[in-house]
XYZ file of C-alpha atoms in Angstrom:
566
model
C 120.372 71.772 132.039
C 123.314 70.695 134.087
C 124.100 67.008 134.516
C 124.663 67.812 138.184
C 120.903 67.943 138.559
C 120.790 64.167 138.122
C 119.658 64.468 134.513
C 122.996 63.792 132.841
C 121.737 60.919 130.695
C 118.662 62.859 129.604
C 120.876 65.823 128.806
C 123.197 63.753 126.637
C 120.311 62.141 124.767
C 118.667 65.514 124.210
C 121.887 66.953 122.826
C 122.183 64.031 120.404
C 118.656 64.761 119.232
C 119.294 68.490 118.909
C 122.474 67.914 116.908
C 120.598 65.585 114.579
C 117.835 68.140 114.076
C 120.438 70.798 113.345
C 121.931 68.677 110.593
C 118.502 67.560 109.395
C 117.212 71.105 109.047
C 120.496 72.503 107.830
C 120.951 74.847 110.770
C 124.670 75.001 110.231
C 124.028 76.490 106.819
C 121.584 79.039 108.171
C 124.284 81.701 108.582
C 123.935 84.450 106.046
C 126.317 84.030 103.102
C 126.818 87.720 102.324
C 129.225 90.359 103.624
C 126.625 92.572 105.248
C 122.989 92.724 106.275
C 123.081 96.533 105.986
C 123.719 97.220 102.283
C 122.302 100.755 102.382
C 124.427 101.947 105.302
C 121.210 102.693 107.158
C 119.893 99.876 109.304
C 116.304 101.089 109.327
C 116.217 101.400 105.537
C 117.910 98.015 105.086
C 115.450 96.311 107.440
C 112.481 97.907 105.678
C 113.699 96.713 102.286
C 114.335 93.265 103.784
C 110.732 93.164 105.021
C 109.303 93.621 101.503
C 108.907 89.830 100.862
C 106.804 89.408 104.023
C 104.631 92.407 103.227
C 104.266 91.362 99.587
C 103.234 87.800 100.417
C 100.579 89.019 102.859
C 99.273 91.501 100.292
C 99.184 88.853 97.571
C 97.011 86.593 99.698
C 94.784 89.189 101.343
C 94.426 92.274 99.143
C 95.121 90.734 95.731
C 93.478 87.385 96.664
C 96.013 85.362 94.706
C 96.215 81.595 94.953
C 99.037 80.326 97.139
C 101.179 79.084 94.254
C 101.022 82.427 92.407
C 101.644 84.410 95.579
C 104.690 82.246 96.342
C 106.132 82.552 92.817
C 105.621 86.317 92.793
C 107.247 86.701 96.198
C 110.179 84.468 95.197
C 110.903 86.594 92.124
C 110.789 89.825 94.146
C 112.952 88.307 96.913
C 115.607 87.388 94.328
C 115.454 90.903 92.877
C 116.132 92.294 96.343
C 118.702 89.754 97.574
C 120.956 89.580 94.491
C 121.511 93.221 93.478
C 120.989 94.986 96.828
C 122.161 92.473 99.454
C 124.851 91.179 97.066
C 123.842 87.535 97.322
C 125.847 85.670 94.635
C 123.725 84.189 91.867
C 125.199 80.732 92.436
C 124.288 80.750 96.111
C 120.822 82.147 95.330
C 120.286 79.287 92.878
C 121.509 76.821 95.487
C 119.105 78.316 98.029
C 116.206 77.706 95.661
C 117.329 74.109 95.102
C 117.662 73.567 98.862
C 114.212 75.050 99.444
C 112.681 72.694 96.890
C 114.601 69.755 98.347
C 113.292 70.436 101.865
C 109.831 71.120 100.488
C 109.741 67.567 99.154
C 111.671 66.013 102.071
C 110.591 66.218 104.832
C 107.451 68.348 104.418
C 105.928 66.979 101.218
C 106.782 63.418 102.230
C 105.010 63.855 105.572
C 101.871 65.421 104.098
C 101.605 62.798 101.352
C 101.955 59.923 103.799
C 99.589 61.456 106.370
C 96.826 61.927 103.798
C 97.447 58.446 102.354
C 97.101 56.921 105.839
C 93.776 58.705 106.231
C 92.547 57.439 102.852
C 93.483 53.871 103.733
C 91.554 54.037 107.041
C 88.619 55.454 105.090
C 88.782 52.654 102.507
C 89.058 49.950 105.169
C 86.059 51.269 107.107
C 88.187 51.977 110.182
C 87.549 55.695 109.965
C 83.804 55.156 110.182
C 84.314 53.304 113.464
C 86.622 56.098 114.665
C 83.838 58.598 113.987
C 81.388 56.440 115.899
C 83.788 56.142 118.844
C 84.155 59.919 118.996
C 80.416 60.555 118.722
C 79.826 57.945 121.432
C 81.812 60.208 123.758
C 79.695 63.139 122.635
C 77.668 64.081 119.594
C 78.265 67.714 120.485
C 80.811 69.050 118.006
C 82.208 71.450 120.578
C 83.337 68.477 122.672
C 84.676 66.776 119.534
C 86.659 69.928 118.773
C 88.265 69.835 122.219
C 89.116 66.145 121.833
C 90.520 66.219 118.311
C 91.249 69.840 117.438
C 92.946 70.673 120.731
C 94.158 67.600 122.648
C 94.953 65.153 119.831
C 96.385 68.027 117.785
C 98.714 68.954 120.665
C 99.809 65.349 121.135
C 100.699 64.924 117.448
C 102.599 68.213 117.596
C 104.586 66.897 120.535
C 105.230 63.496 118.980
C 105.941 64.534 115.397
C 105.467 68.195 114.470
C 106.388 69.193 110.890
C 102.751 69.569 109.767
C 101.521 66.147 110.937
C 98.985 67.493 113.498
C 97.439 69.955 111.045
C 97.135 67.377 108.271
C 95.687 64.599 110.448
C 93.398 66.608 112.736
C 91.973 68.884 110.036
C 91.028 65.744 108.112
C 89.431 64.170 111.171
C 87.362 67.264 111.941
C 86.235 67.718 108.350
C 84.993 64.129 108.288
C 83.161 64.696 111.560
C 81.051 67.393 109.886
C 83.152 70.559 110.250
C 83.498 72.724 107.167
C 86.904 72.008 105.553
C 88.447 75.478 105.820
C 86.919 75.933 109.243
C 88.507 72.660 110.382
C 91.880 73.803 109.059
C 91.585 77.192 110.768
C 90.592 75.660 114.108
C 93.560 73.285 114.022
C 95.937 76.135 113.228
C 94.582 78.201 116.134
C 94.727 75.213 118.490
C 98.347 74.609 117.507
C 99.261 77.857 119.291
C 99.052 75.963 122.577
C 101.587 73.312 121.570
C 103.935 74.748 118.949
C 106.572 75.904 121.432
C 107.366 72.352 122.576
C 106.660 70.401 119.396
C 108.683 67.436 118.133
C 109.861 66.321 121.593
C 110.702 69.860 122.716
C 113.266 70.592 120.006
C 112.290 74.291 119.444
C 113.456 75.003 123.004
C 116.034 72.209 123.253
C 118.039 73.678 120.362
C 118.914 76.650 122.604
C 121.560 74.565 124.396
C 123.538 74.180 121.165
C 123.734 77.926 120.500
C 125.969 78.826 123.499
C 124.096 82.052 124.083
C 125.536 84.914 126.150
C 124.182 85.406 129.648
C 124.092 81.662 130.388
C 120.750 81.216 128.611
C 119.814 77.519 128.673
C 116.978 75.384 127.342
C 115.820 74.722 130.895
C 115.761 78.443 131.667
C 113.817 79.220 128.505
C 111.413 76.343 129.233
C 110.734 77.693 132.722
C 110.359 81.287 131.556
C 108.055 80.324 128.683
C 105.720 78.895 131.317
C 105.140 82.435 132.613
C 103.461 83.234 129.295
C 102.101 79.906 128.086
C 100.633 78.603 131.337
C 100.447 81.160 134.127
C 99.075 83.906 131.894
C 96.740 81.519 130.218
C 97.569 81.192 126.521
C 97.288 77.427 126.906
C 94.393 77.800 129.341
C 92.694 80.297 127.044
C 92.940 78.447 123.699
C 90.152 75.875 124.403
C 87.833 78.770 125.336
C 88.790 80.543 122.105
C 88.097 77.454 119.981
C 84.589 77.091 121.392
C 83.964 80.823 121.055
C 84.930 80.711 117.379
C 82.283 78.137 116.515
C 79.526 78.977 119.027
C 80.238 82.261 120.784
C 79.712 82.960 124.487
C 76.640 80.736 124.548
C 78.830 77.797 123.561
C 81.326 78.584 126.314
C 78.524 78.789 128.864
C 77.032 75.437 127.845
C 80.344 73.562 127.717
C 82.191 75.376 130.520
C 82.767 72.269 132.703
C 84.244 70.352 129.749
C 86.445 73.281 128.738
C 87.756 73.588 132.287
C 88.576 69.874 132.442
C 90.691 70.180 129.293
C 92.252 73.567 130.094
C 93.150 72.830 133.701
C 94.520 69.343 132.992
C 96.604 70.468 130.038
C 97.857 73.748 131.519
C 98.773 72.480 134.981
C 100.575 69.380 133.718
C 102.490 71.303 131.069
C 103.503 73.961 133.603
C 104.809 71.326 136.002
C 106.735 69.515 133.271
C 108.318 72.643 131.778
C 109.385 73.948 135.186
C 110.701 70.735 136.733
C 111.564 68.463 133.795
C 112.136 70.630 130.727
C 110.584 70.793 127.254
C 110.769 67.174 126.042
C 107.465 65.797 127.384
C 105.512 69.069 127.541
C 103.406 68.144 124.505
C 103.219 64.402 125.179
C 101.779 63.778 128.654
C 99.467 66.852 129.038
C 97.427 66.336 125.829
C 97.041 62.603 126.439
C 95.895 63.300 130.002
C 93.451 65.979 128.821
C 91.933 63.605 126.229
C 91.458 60.883 128.827
C 90.060 63.322 131.391
C 87.526 64.730 128.917
C 86.448 61.260 127.738
C 85.839 60.131 131.330
C 84.142 63.388 132.302
C 81.826 63.183 129.271
C 80.368 59.964 130.657
C 78.887 62.036 133.489
C 78.340 65.390 131.793
C 76.926 66.392 128.410
C 75.920 69.891 127.283
C 72.238 70.690 127.652
C 71.915 71.294 123.912
C 73.744 69.199 121.301
C 75.577 71.635 119.029
C 76.136 70.884 115.349
C 77.996 73.030 112.815
C 75.311 72.339 110.233
C 72.268 73.113 112.357
C 69.745 71.781 109.827
C 71.371 68.335 109.773
C 70.290 66.018 112.549
C 73.092 63.931 114.074
C 72.967 60.282 113.170
C 72.112 57.823 115.941
C 75.149 56.760 117.938
C 76.546 53.432 116.795
C 78.157 51.422 119.533
C 81.000 49.049 118.775
C 82.788 46.395 120.738
C 86.057 47.305 122.393
C 88.041 45.180 119.932
C 86.444 46.965 116.963
C 87.248 50.384 118.398
C 90.830 49.369 119.196
C 91.276 48.026 115.661
C 89.818 51.193 114.149
C 92.183 53.417 116.138
C 95.136 51.035 115.666
C 96.697 52.998 112.752
C 96.961 56.090 114.948
C 98.100 54.087 117.975
C 100.786 52.461 115.824
C 101.639 55.847 114.316
C 102.097 57.304 117.792
C 104.417 54.499 118.904
C 106.533 54.544 115.728
C 106.801 58.334 115.593
C 107.901 58.449 119.222
C 110.583 55.856 118.433
C 111.659 57.855 115.380
C 111.795 61.023 117.503
C 113.756 59.479 120.367
C 117.356 60.642 120.926
C 118.689 57.081 120.765
C 117.124 56.477 117.336
C 118.234 59.888 116.032
C 121.724 59.168 117.322
C 122.005 56.186 114.969
C 122.235 58.590 112.018
C 124.836 60.951 113.495
C 128.318 60.912 111.870
C 129.608 58.103 114.104
C 126.259 56.341 114.510
C 125.613 52.774 113.435
C 123.356 53.875 110.564
C 125.370 56.911 109.488
C 126.130 55.178 106.170
C 122.450 55.596 105.258
C 122.747 59.393 105.392
C 123.906 60.964 102.122
C 125.265 64.498 101.949
C 125.513 66.396 98.673
C 127.457 69.610 98.115
C 125.673 71.904 95.683
C 128.196 73.050 93.047
C 128.727 76.772 92.714
C 127.536 77.550 96.234
C 130.848 77.803 98.125
C 130.903 80.977 100.172
C 133.982 82.893 101.277
C 131.938 84.061 104.266
C 130.834 80.650 105.548
C 133.831 78.805 104.057
C 131.622 75.968 102.870
C 129.049 75.189 100.166
C 125.345 74.531 100.669
C 124.920 70.896 101.668
C 121.811 68.767 101.127
C 121.379 65.878 103.549
C 119.267 62.889 102.510
C 118.185 60.496 105.254
C 115.129 58.608 104.044
C 115.024 56.065 106.874
C 115.116 58.701 109.608
C 112.312 60.799 108.122
C 109.000 61.199 109.960
C 107.372 60.446 106.613
C 109.003 57.005 106.698
C 107.520 56.430 110.156
C 104.079 57.154 108.683
C 104.844 54.916 105.685
C 105.744 52.064 108.037
C 102.430 52.642 109.814
C 100.671 52.378 106.444
C 102.394 49.060 105.675
C 101.419 47.601 109.064
C 97.844 48.892 108.652
C 97.533 47.180 105.258
C 98.934 43.912 106.615
C 96.349 43.996 109.409
C 93.453 44.846 107.090
C 91.136 42.385 105.363
C 89.643 45.057 103.084
C 92.685 46.953 101.779
C 95.687 45.475 99.985
C 98.849 46.967 98.539
C 97.199 47.343 95.135
C 94.516 49.507 96.721
C 97.236 51.502 98.476
C 98.951 52.135 95.141
C 95.698 53.390 93.646
C 95.043 55.612 96.653
C 98.568 56.994 96.448
C 97.897 58.023 92.852
C 94.781 59.888 93.991
C 96.729 61.473 96.849
C 99.535 62.608 94.548
C 97.073 64.245 92.141
C 95.492 66.120 95.027
C 98.721 67.242 96.686
C 101.370 67.873 94.031
C 100.359 71.535 93.677
C 100.359 72.378 97.409
C 103.689 70.560 97.829
C 105.062 72.657 94.954
C 103.734 75.757 96.725
C 105.569 74.720 99.897
C 108.757 74.297 97.851
C 108.529 77.873 96.580
C 107.833 79.130 100.106
C 110.891 77.356 101.507
C 112.988 78.731 98.654
C 111.960 82.232 99.750
C 112.922 81.321 103.312
C 116.389 80.153 102.277
C 117.091 83.252 100.191
C 116.031 85.642 102.960
C 118.287 83.758 105.380
C 121.359 83.353 103.172
C 121.014 86.842 101.739
C 120.988 88.486 105.165
C 117.408 89.813 104.843
C 116.285 88.048 108.015
C 119.340 89.335 109.888
C 118.647 92.855 108.638
C 115.115 92.737 110.049
C 116.378 91.276 113.304
C 119.133 93.819 113.757
C 116.774 96.646 112.845
C 114.299 95.655 115.554
C 117.105 95.067 118.080
C 118.074 98.747 117.932
C 114.915 99.711 119.800
C 116.839 99.895 123.091
C 114.916 99.770 126.359
C 111.585 99.207 124.577
C 112.961 96.165 122.770
C 111.096 93.663 125.011
C 107.779 94.813 123.569
C 109.154 94.141 120.063
C 111.007 90.947 120.947
C 108.095 88.574 120.101
C 107.714 90.301 116.722
C 111.196 89.095 115.843
C 110.086 85.515 116.580
C 106.895 86.093 114.616
C 108.946 87.187 111.589
C 111.288 84.218 111.991
C 108.513 81.621 111.895
C 106.613 83.423 109.164
C 109.717 83.330 106.973
C 110.952 79.820 107.836
C 107.760 78.006 108.944
C 109.745 76.494 111.829
C 110.115 77.483 115.490
C 113.393 75.520 115.517
C 114.851 77.566 112.670
C 113.431 80.728 114.194
C 115.294 80.177 117.467
C 118.443 79.178 115.601
C 118.232 82.415 113.647
C 117.130 84.992 116.218
C 117.812 83.593 119.710
C 121.440 84.860 119.591
C 120.169 88.367 118.805
C 117.604 88.171 121.612
C 120.196 87.033 124.184
C 122.714 89.656 123.079
C 120.226 92.524 123.301
C 119.074 91.271 126.727
C 122.593 91.809 128.046
C 122.783 95.265 126.508
C 119.538 96.513 128.067
C 119.871 94.618 131.356
C 116.926 92.239 131.123
C 116.572 88.446 131.246
C 117.997 86.605 128.250
C 115.779 83.603 128.984
C 112.744 85.895 128.876
C 113.567 87.309 125.453
C 114.430 83.914 123.968
C 111.165 82.565 125.398
C 109.311 85.497 123.867
C 111.051 84.736 120.566
C 109.678 81.197 120.830
C 106.128 82.146 121.847
C 105.964 84.986 119.305
C 107.021 82.464 116.687
C 104.220 80.118 117.700
C 101.730 82.937 117.004
C 103.090 83.077 113.445
C 102.516 79.353 112.850
C 98.826 80.216 112.436
C 99.600 82.158 109.271
C 102.989 80.962 108.068
C 102.757 80.179 104.339
C 104.005 76.655 104.980
C 101.260 75.964 107.549
C 98.578 77.487 105.335
C 99.663 75.363 102.359
C 99.676 72.150 104.422
C 96.264 72.911 105.912
C 94.536 73.678 102.605
C 96.091 70.577 101.067
C 94.880 68.347 103.881
C 91.228 69.420 103.574
C 91.248 69.513 99.747
C 90.832 73.287 99.498
C 93.907 74.077 97.408
C 93.619 77.561 95.912
C 91.830 78.986 98.965
C 94.989 79.907 100.853
C 94.009 83.583 100.923
C 90.659 82.741 102.491
C 92.270 80.596 105.172
C 94.870 83.286 105.886
C 92.125 85.841 106.472
C 90.411 83.439 108.868
C 93.538 82.964 111.005
C 95.250 86.362 110.703
C 93.220 88.106 113.424
C 94.032 85.378 115.937
C 97.727 85.429 115.075
C 97.894 89.207 115.497
C 95.829 89.075 118.689
C 98.141 86.491 120.271
C 101.192 88.453 119.134
C 99.933 91.709 120.668
C 99.217 89.947 123.950
C 102.671 88.309 124.052
C 104.348 91.654 123.234
C 102.598 93.462 126.080
C 103.131 90.656 128.576
C 106.826 90.302 127.671
C 107.295 94.024 128.309
C 105.589 93.711 131.699
C 107.742 90.710 132.636
C 110.894 92.578 131.584
C 110.078 95.186 134.234
C 109.413 92.551 136.899
C 112.165 89.981 136.317
């Protein structure tokens, strides 16, 4: 966006935030650290060999039905056997990539998941969660309405405010405690996340485009506006609430809850479209989900489905317990406080404090990994430690405030609950570490670039394959931000070569990547950990795979149609 549009201050703040995220996620070290991404002298062959880790991981979880940790270890070993001898990735850099993957698996991802689950356990111990359940059931005892409130709207809001696995961890827990089956709750939250993933964490997945200096004058504002053609106008966002209800109760469920679905879909879709077109990506996942939650809560006072639907049909819903306004506010206070603190932590001004010349820059520690200097990148792999600026720290601060406000839970109880949480989550966090190690090796070794360049040679039919590139990027990295950092330059370059819109292809890279969040190993590991179903990653993958592929096929076809029209 140009400051001449009267948004100069917003632009500057957004750029501060984007630069911080780049450093935080190590974008500057995402360039491949090898001489070539085409070691076989045949781009098609090189890209096929590079795709082996993706294919293997999917086979391990689906065909071979391996647990997530074993699938990740197996895939890591095979990825190293491909990257080191064939793509000529130096052993030192490969080792550094594994260390970096484990580092980022612990911070920020593991830190966030641990703190999110601990916050839930504390609200459960204090009795606040019971009141939260009552407040939700007082809106409606119908679990289809509860799914729209929590699984869709609250999920989208947490994605916009925090991202990085927070919405999946929190909302899957909430749904499971409301009576949804654990894996089903995780799957529904992953599917619902398709409506919000493109603009998560204050719009950073799209905002990062402005730092890439893409050919064809592709900007974050242009990508934001173009993404609306797929996300809003052609109904992915509008369609997702219908899909969620269909998954749990078929067409009969849609028929019985149609007015409620329309309230959520129309409110969310229209507001997000207006924001992305006229304001940009920053608030696209903040205002619309909050408005849709409020609209549904108010509408539910006048309308309830004819039949009350329950997942477990043989279990009668408990009588609605009504609480005073103060009790409900206190019960929800941890999540209200969490929202406020996370939004502060995510704000450009707060992020700017930790930039090289920021007032808190001394609290950021950078470590060069020995033996990882590359003649290609002219720098070693750098690990950046910023504990204060982590989203996990924002959740930890929420936990401290919650304990101070509670009469039933003290810090000793919190310590005990943390021990329980650690025992439950150490294995899934370890799984995430292995997955991120695979991601780093495929990036540094040029495997991701090989796949990208192979697909980019499709010529005039490239637009139909463009979202697949984004899908691969998010599957490998677990992040739409990293995906755009990795493949947006390829998308913009090919757009110029074939004479189509660069903003369209970068938007398709983003939306295609969102479709992969449903099945990315990182998302699957977080989801199974949150609902205490570690070891059932293959089962959850099977539950979400069809929806990921279905969304991807739709985005591919629609991108091709738009490339002919724009």
